[in-house]
Amino acid sequence: MPRTSETGHAKNVANLETLISFCNGYGATYNPAKEALSIVKLKQLQTEANDCLLQTKRAKTNFDNATNARQEAFKGLKPLATK
């Protein structure tokens, strides 16, 4: 049976959310030495990552709409060009 695994940026953002929930579970005992690993900084990183994913989805949708419009505009060109 073939294996399937989820990969990509969306999965990484979801894993970051899981990490934050684990860290919150430790409560006051979670006290990292690096400031970048604090709960506040991790939540900021998650917010930025979610914003980036949203912008990427919007850009992909705009690209797909432009591509579809272009294909529709040139749909009848091939029969004319071969004559």
Short mmCIF file of C-alpha atoms in Angstrom, two decimals:
data_model
loop_
_atom_site.label_atom_id
_atom_site.label_comp_id
_atom_site.label_asym_id
_atom_site.label_seq_id
_atom_site.Cartn_x
_atom_site.Cartn_y
_atom_site.Cartn_z
CA MET A 1 0.00 0.00 0.00
CA PRO A 2 1.51 3.37 -0.98
CA ARG A 3 2.27 5.84 1.74
CA THR A 4 0.96 9.37 1.61
CA SER A 5 2.31 12.22 3.64
CA GLU A 6 1.18 15.77 3.92
CA THR A 7 3.87 18.30 3.15
CA GLY A 8 4.07 21.97 2.41
CA HIS A 9 3.71 25.32 4.02
CA ALA A 10 0.14 24.80 5.20
CA LYS A 11 1.18 21.66 7.06
CA ASN A 12 4.09 23.54 8.65
CA VAL A 13 1.75 26.27 9.86
CA ALA A 14 -0.57 23.63 11.30
CA ASN A 15 2.37 22.01 13.07
CA LEU A 16 3.35 25.39 14.50
CA GLU A 17 -0.14 25.68 15.97
CA THR A 18 0.29 22.23 17.52
CA LEU A 19 3.65 23.27 18.97
CA ILE A 20 2.12 26.38 20.53
CA SER A 21 -0.64 24.33 22.15
CA PHE A 22 1.95 21.93 23.62
CA CYS A 23 3.97 24.83 24.97
CA ASN A 24 0.83 26.35 26.50
CA GLY A 25 0.17 22.99 28.13
CA TYR A 26 3.41 23.26 30.09
CA GLY A 27 2.19 26.47 31.67
CA ALA A 28 4.67 28.43 33.77
CA THR A 29 7.30 25.69 33.51
CA TYR A 30 7.81 26.53 29.83
CA ASN A 31 10.53 29.16 29.99
CA PRO A 32 12.83 29.01 26.94
CA ALA A 33 16.28 30.59 27.00
CA LYS A 34 15.77 32.17 23.58
CA GLU A 35 13.26 35.00 23.24
CA ALA A 36 12.28 33.75 19.78
CA LEU A 37 10.85 30.58 21.32
CA SER A 38 8.53 32.35 23.75
CA ILE A 39 4.79 31.82 23.41
CA VAL A 40 4.23 35.44 22.38
CA LYS A 41 6.84 35.26 19.60
CA LEU A 42 5.53 31.90 18.40
CA LYS A 43 2.00 33.31 18.19
CA GLN A 44 3.30 36.30 16.22
CA LEU A 45 5.07 33.90 13.87
CA GLN A 46 1.87 31.92 13.44
CA THR A 47 -0.10 35.07 12.62
CA GLU A 48 2.49 36.12 10.04
CA ALA A 49 2.51 32.64 8.52
CA ASN A 50 -1.29 32.57 8.26
CA ASP A 51 -1.25 36.00 6.60
CA CYS A 52 1.35 34.83 4.09
CA LEU A 53 -0.69 31.73 3.27
CA LEU A 54 -3.77 33.87 2.73
CA GLN A 55 -1.88 36.24 0.42
CA THR A 56 -0.54 33.25 -1.52
CA LYS A 57 -4.03 31.81 -1.96
CA ARG A 58 -5.32 35.17 -3.19
CA ALA A 59 -2.44 35.51 -5.65
CA LYS A 60 -3.03 31.97 -6.94
CA THR A 61 -6.73 32.68 -7.41
CA ASN A 62 -5.97 35.89 -9.33
CA PHE A 63 -3.44 34.03 -11.49
CA ASP A 64 -5.92 31.24 -12.23
CA ASN A 65 -8.63 33.76 -13.14
CA ALA A 66 -6.28 35.60 -15.50
CA THR A 67 -5.14 32.32 -17.08
CA ASN A 68 -8.71 31.16 -17.60
CA ALA A 69 -9.68 34.51 -19.15
CA ARG A 70 -6.70 34.35 -21.50
CA GLN A 71 -7.53 30.79 -22.56
CA GLU A 72 -11.10 31.81 -23.23
CA ALA A 73 -9.99 34.83 -25.26
CA PHE A 74 -7.70 32.75 -27.48
CA LYS A 75 -10.00 29.75 -27.70
CA GLY A 76 -11.08 30.42 -31.29
CA LEU A 77 -7.65 31.48 -32.55
CA LYS A 78 -6.28 28.05 -33.44
CA PRO A 79 -8.78 27.28 -36.23
CA LEU A 80 -8.18 30.69 -37.75
CA ALA A 81 -4.39 30.47 -37.49
CA THR A 82 -4.17 27.10 -39.28
CA LYS A 83 -6.15 28.32 -42.32
#
